[in-house]
């Protein structure tokens, strides 16, 4: 079975540009999580969805960040406008339920110049 | 303020010996603890967990110990194998589940042949 799929794997962009990260969860999973990993703060939960509905976005750093899950097989994390401090690895994870083991994708490495 | 701390950024051990990875936490509300393993260019994968009602959980070569009074947990790998070389993340949650995990910054384990 395919695991969590993220695209792109690497993204280099210039400050001020819009960035869209994509995630396809494992089929049948109904919970989806977005994380950000930086050297300073480690791995942080940004937002999570249950049955395509955002449940908790308290980890989203600011209004420049937004996430959507239009259906059970696709989610996006958008940064607009992007800033150099957004440079990080962004992980998507999914699970059978909010309380079940999370399976992580390979991550998207974002560099904002 | 880091609620989950892994004070050793790296650890090097010989193949066949024991690896001990440590983790401290400050939030007394945490009642569920997990270890994840991460290889380069991959997402974290779940390794083992422990509930606060236990002080030990074992799965093959991996054992997690929990000392609630000291707010400390450790992961023992015996015997260590070169394939165990990876970054190990400690994580914790409130409510006895995988919901809303707080991660440490990780410890890079290198097992030398």
CSV table of C-alpha atoms in Angstrom, one decimal:
chain,number,residue,atom,x,y,z
A,1,UNK,CA,0.0,0.0,0.0
A,2,UNK,CA,1.1,3.5,-0.7
A,3,UNK,CA,2.0,5.6,2.3
A,4,UNK,CA,1.3,9.3,2.7
A,5,UNK,CA,2.3,11.1,-0.4
A,6,UNK,CA,3.6,14.7,-0.3
A,7,UNK,CA,4.5,17.0,-3.2
A,8,UNK,CA,6.7,18.7,-4.1
A,9,UNK,CA,9.5,17.1,-2.2
A,10,UNK,CA,11.6,20.2,-2.5
A,11,UNK,CA,10.6,23.8,-3.1
A,12,UNK,CA,12.7,26.9,-3.5
A,13,UNK,CA,10.9,30.2,-3.8
A,14,UNK,CA,11.5,33.9,-3.3
A,15,UNK,CA,10.1,35.9,-0.5
A,16,UNK,CA,6.7,37.2,-1.2
A,17,UNK,CA,5.7,34.3,-3.4
A,18,UNK,CA,2.8,32.0,-2.7
A,19,UNK,CA,3.7,28.4,-1.8
A,20,UNK,CA,1.3,25.4,-1.9
A,21,UNK,CA,2.2,22.1,-0.4
A,22,UNK,CA,0.2,19.0,-1.1
A,23,UNK,CA,-0.7,15.9,0.7
A,24,UNK,CA,-2.5,12.6,-0.1
A,25,UNK,CA,-3.2,10.6,3.0
A,26,UNK,CA,-3.3,6.9,3.3
A,27,UNK,CA,-6.6,5.6,1.8
A,28,UNK,CA,-9.2,5.0,4.5
A,29,UNK,CA,-7.5,7.3,7.0
A,30,UNK,CA,-9.9,10.0,8.3
A,31,UNK,CA,-7.5,12.2,10.3
A,32,UNK,CA,-4.8,14.4,8.7
A,33,UNK,CA,-2.1,16.4,10.4
A,34,UNK,CA,0.3,19.1,9.2
A,35,UNK,CA,3.6,19.5,11.0
A,36,UNK,CA,6.6,21.8,10.6
A,37,UNK,CA,10.2,20.9,11.5
A,38,UNK,CA,12.8,23.6,12.2
A,39,UNK,CA,16.1,23.5,13.9
A,40,UNK,CA,15.0,26.0,16.5
A,41,UNK,CA,11.6,24.6,17.4
A,42,UNK,CA,11.8,21.0,16.3
A,43,UNK,CA,8.6,19.3,15.1
A,44,UNK,CA,5.5,21.3,15.7
A,45,UNK,CA,1.8,20.5,15.0
A,46,UNK,CA,0.3,23.2,12.8
A,47,UNK,CA,-3.3,21.9,12.2
A,48,UNK,CA,-5.3,18.8,12.0
A,49,UNK,CA,-8.4,17.6,10.3
A,50,UNK,CA,-10.9,15.0,11.2
A,51,UNK,CA,-13.3,13.8,8.4
A,52,UNK,CA,-12.1,16.7,6.3
A,53,UNK,CA,-13.0,19.3,8.9
A,54,UNK,CA,-10.3,21.4,10.6
A,55,UNK,CA,-10.5,20.6,14.3
A,56,UNK,CA,-7.6,22.6,15.7
A,57,UNK,CA,-5.5,25.2,13.9
A,58,UNK,CA,-3.9,26.7,17.0
A,59,UNK,CA,-0.5,25.8,15.8
A,60,UNK,CA,-0.7,27.8,12.6
A,61,UNK,CA,1.9,30.5,13.1
A,62,UNK,CA,0.0,33.4,11.5
A,63,UNK,CA,-2.6,34.4,8.9
A,64,UNK,CA,-0.2,33.9,6.1
A,65,UNK,CA,-0.7,30.2,6.6
A,66,UNK,CA,-3.9,28.4,5.5
A,67,UNK,CA,-4.8,24.7,5.1
A,68,UNK,CA,-7.7,23.0,3.3
A,69,UNK,CA,-9.0,19.5,2.9
A,70,UNK,CA,-11.6,19.5,0.1
A,71,UNK,CA,-12.0,15.7,0.2
A,72,UNK,CA,-10.7,12.6,2.0
A,73,UNK,CA,-7.8,12.1,-0.3
A,74,UNK,CA,-6.3,15.5,-0.6
A,75,UNK,CA,-5.1,18.4,1.6
A,76,UNK,CA,-3.1,21.6,0.9
A,77,UNK,CA,-1.1,23.9,3.1
A,78,UNK,CA,-0.6,27.3,1.6
A,79,UNK,CA,1.7,30.1,2.6
A,80,UNK,CA,1.0,33.5,1.1
A,81,UNK,CA,3.1,35.6,1.1
A,82,UNK,CA,6.1,33.4,2.0
A,83,UNK,CA,9.0,34.7,4.2
A,84,UNK,CA,12.5,33.4,4.7
A,85,UNK,CA,11.6,32.3,8.3
A,86,UNK,CA,9.1,29.9,6.8
A,87,UNK,CA,12.0,27.8,5.5
A,88,UNK,CA,11.5,24.4,7.1
A,89,UNK,CA,10.5,20.8,6.4
A,90,UNK,CA,6.8,20.4,6.3
A,91,UNK,CA,5.3,17.0,7.1
A,92,UNK,CA,1.9,15.6,6.5
A,93,UNK,CA,0.6,12.6,8.6
A,94,UNK,CA,-2.6,10.6,8.6
A,95,UNK,CA,-4.2,8.1,10.9
A,96,UNK,CA,-7.3,5.9,11.2
A,97,UNK,CA,-8.7,8.2,13.8
A,98,UNK,CA,-7.5,11.1,15.8
A,99,UNK,CA,-6.3,8.9,18.6
A,100,UNK,CA,-4.6,6.3,16.5
A,101,UNK,CA,-1.0,6.0,15.3
A,102,UNK,CA,0.1,8.7,12.9
A,103,UNK,CA,1.8,7.8,9.6
A,104,UNK,CA,4.1,10.5,8.2
A,105,UNK,CA,4.8,11.4,4.7
A,106,UNK,CA,8.4,12.0,3.5
A,107,UNK,CA,8.1,15.8,3.9
A,108,UNK,CA,8.5,18.8,1.7
A,109,UNK,CA,11.7,20.8,2.2
A,110,UNK,CA,10.9,24.5,1.7
A,111,UNK,CA,13.5,27.2,1.2
A,112,UNK,CA,12.4,30.8,0.9
A,113,UNK,CA,15.1,33.1,-0.3
B,1,UNK,CA,9.3,26.7,26.2
B,2,UNK,CA,10.2,23.1,25.3
B,3,UNK,CA,7.9,20.8,27.2
B,4,UNK,CA,9.7,17.7,25.8
B,5,UNK,CA,13.4,17.8,25.9
B,6,UNK,CA,16.0,15.5,24.4
B,7,UNK,CA,19.2,16.9,25.8
B,8,UNK,CA,21.6,14.7,23.8
B,9,UNK,CA,21.7,15.8,20.1
B,10,UNK,CA,23.7,12.7,19.2
B,11,UNK,CA,24.8,9.3,20.5
B,12,UNK,CA,27.3,6.8,19.1
B,13,UNK,CA,27.4,3.1,20.1
B,14,UNK,CA,29.0,-0.1,18.9
B,15,UNK,CA,27.1,-2.7,17.1
B,16,UNK,CA,25.8,-5.3,19.6
B,17,UNK,CA,25.9,-2.9,22.6
B,18,UNK,CA,23.0,-1.2,24.3
B,19,UNK,CA,21.8,2.2,23.1
B,20,UNK,CA,20.0,4.4,25.7
B,21,UNK,CA,18.2,7.4,24.5
B,22,UNK,CA,16.8,9.8,27.1
B,23,UNK,CA,13.9,12.2,27.2
B,24,UNK,CA,12.6,14.6,29.9
B,25,UNK,CA,9.3,16.4,30.1
B,26,UNK,CA,8.0,19.3,32.1
B,27,UNK,CA,4.2,19.0,31.6
B,28,UNK,CA,2.7,16.8,34.4
B,29,UNK,CA,-0.5,16.5,32.4
B,30,UNK,CA,1.3,14.3,29.8
B,31,UNK,CA,0.1,10.7,30.2
B,32,UNK,CA,1.1,9.0,26.9
B,33,UNK,CA,4.5,8.9,25.5
B,34,UNK,CA,5.9,7.7,22.2
B,35,UNK,CA,9.1,7.2,20.3
B,36,UNK,CA,9.5,7.8,16.6
B,37,UNK,CA,12.4,6.9,14.4
B,38,UNK,CA,13.4,8.9,11.4
B,39,UNK,CA,15.7,8.1,8.5
B,40,UNK,CA,17.1,10.8,6.2
B,41,UNK,CA,14.7,12.0,3.5
B,42,UNK,CA,11.8,10.1,5.2
B,43,UNK,CA,9.1,11.0,7.6
B,44,UNK,CA,9.1,9.8,11.2
B,45,UNK,CA,7.8,6.3,11.8
B,46,UNK,CA,6.2,5.1,15.0
B,47,UNK,CA,8.4,2.8,17.1
B,48,UNK,CA,6.9,2.2,20.6
B,49,UNK,CA,4.7,3.8,23.1
B,50,UNK,CA,3.9,3.7,26.8
B,51,UNK,CA,1.0,4.9,28.9
B,52,UNK,CA,1.5,6.6,32.2
B,53,UNK,CA,-0.1,3.7,34.1
B,54,UNK,CA,2.9,1.6,33.2
B,55,UNK,CA,6.6,2.0,33.9
B,56,UNK,CA,7.9,-0.3,31.1
B,57,UNK,CA,6.9,-1.5,27.7
B,58,UNK,CA,8.8,-3.9,25.6
B,59,UNK,CA,8.7,-4.7,21.9
B,60,UNK,CA,11.5,-7.0,20.6
B,61,UNK,CA,14.8,-5.2,20.9
B,62,UNK,CA,13.1,-2.0,22.0
B,63,UNK,CA,12.1,-1.2,25.6
B,64,UNK,CA,10.8,2.1,26.9
B,65,UNK,CA,11.0,3.0,30.6
B,66,UNK,CA,8.9,5.7,32.3
B,67,UNK,CA,9.8,7.4,35.6
B,68,UNK,CA,6.9,9.6,36.3
B,69,UNK,CA,8.3,11.1,39.5
B,70,UNK,CA,11.4,12.2,37.6
B,71,UNK,CA,9.4,13.1,34.5
B,72,UNK,CA,11.8,11.1,32.5
B,73,UNK,CA,11.6,8.3,29.9
B,74,UNK,CA,14.2,6.3,28.1
B,75,UNK,CA,14.4,4.1,25.1
B,76,UNK,CA,16.7,1.1,25.3
B,77,UNK,CA,17.8,-0.8,22.1
B,78,UNK,CA,19.5,-4.1,22.8
B,79,UNK,CA,21.4,-5.2,20.8
B,80,UNK,CA,22.0,-2.2,18.7
B,81,UNK,CA,22.3,-2.8,14.9
B,82,UNK,CA,23.7,-0.5,12.2
B,83,UNK,CA,20.2,-0.3,10.7
B,84,UNK,CA,19.1,1.4,13.9
B,85,UNK,CA,21.1,4.5,13.0
B,86,UNK,CA,18.5,7.2,12.7
B,87,UNK,CA,17.1,10.3,14.5
B,88,UNK,CA,14.9,9.3,17.4
B,89,UNK,CA,12.1,11.6,18.5
B,90,UNK,CA,10.4,11.4,21.9
B,91,UNK,CA,6.8,12.6,21.9
B,92,UNK,CA,4.1,13.1,24.5
B,93,UNK,CA,0.4,13.8,24.7
B,94,UNK,CA,-2.4,14.5,27.1
B,95,UNK,CA,-5.5,12.3,27.2
B,96,UNK,CA,-3.8,8.9,26.6
B,97,UNK,CA,-3.8,9.0,22.9
B,98,UNK,CA,-1.9,10.0,19.8
B,99,UNK,CA,-3.8,13.3,19.6
B,100,UNK,CA,-1.9,16.5,19.6
B,101,UNK,CA,1.6,15.2,20.1
B,102,UNK,CA,4.4,17.4,21.5
B,103,UNK,CA,7.8,16.3,20.1
B,104,UNK,CA,11.3,16.7,21.4
B,105,UNK,CA,14.0,17.9,19.0
B,106,UNK,CA,15.5,14.4,18.4
B,107,UNK,CA,18.7,12.5,19.1
B,108,UNK,CA,20.8,11.2,16.2
B,109,UNK,CA,21.9,7.6,17.0
B,110,UNK,CA,24.8,6.2,15.1
B,111,UNK,CA,25.5,2.5,15.5
B,112,UNK,CA,29.0,1.6,14.3
B,113,UNK,CA,29.8,-1.8,12.8
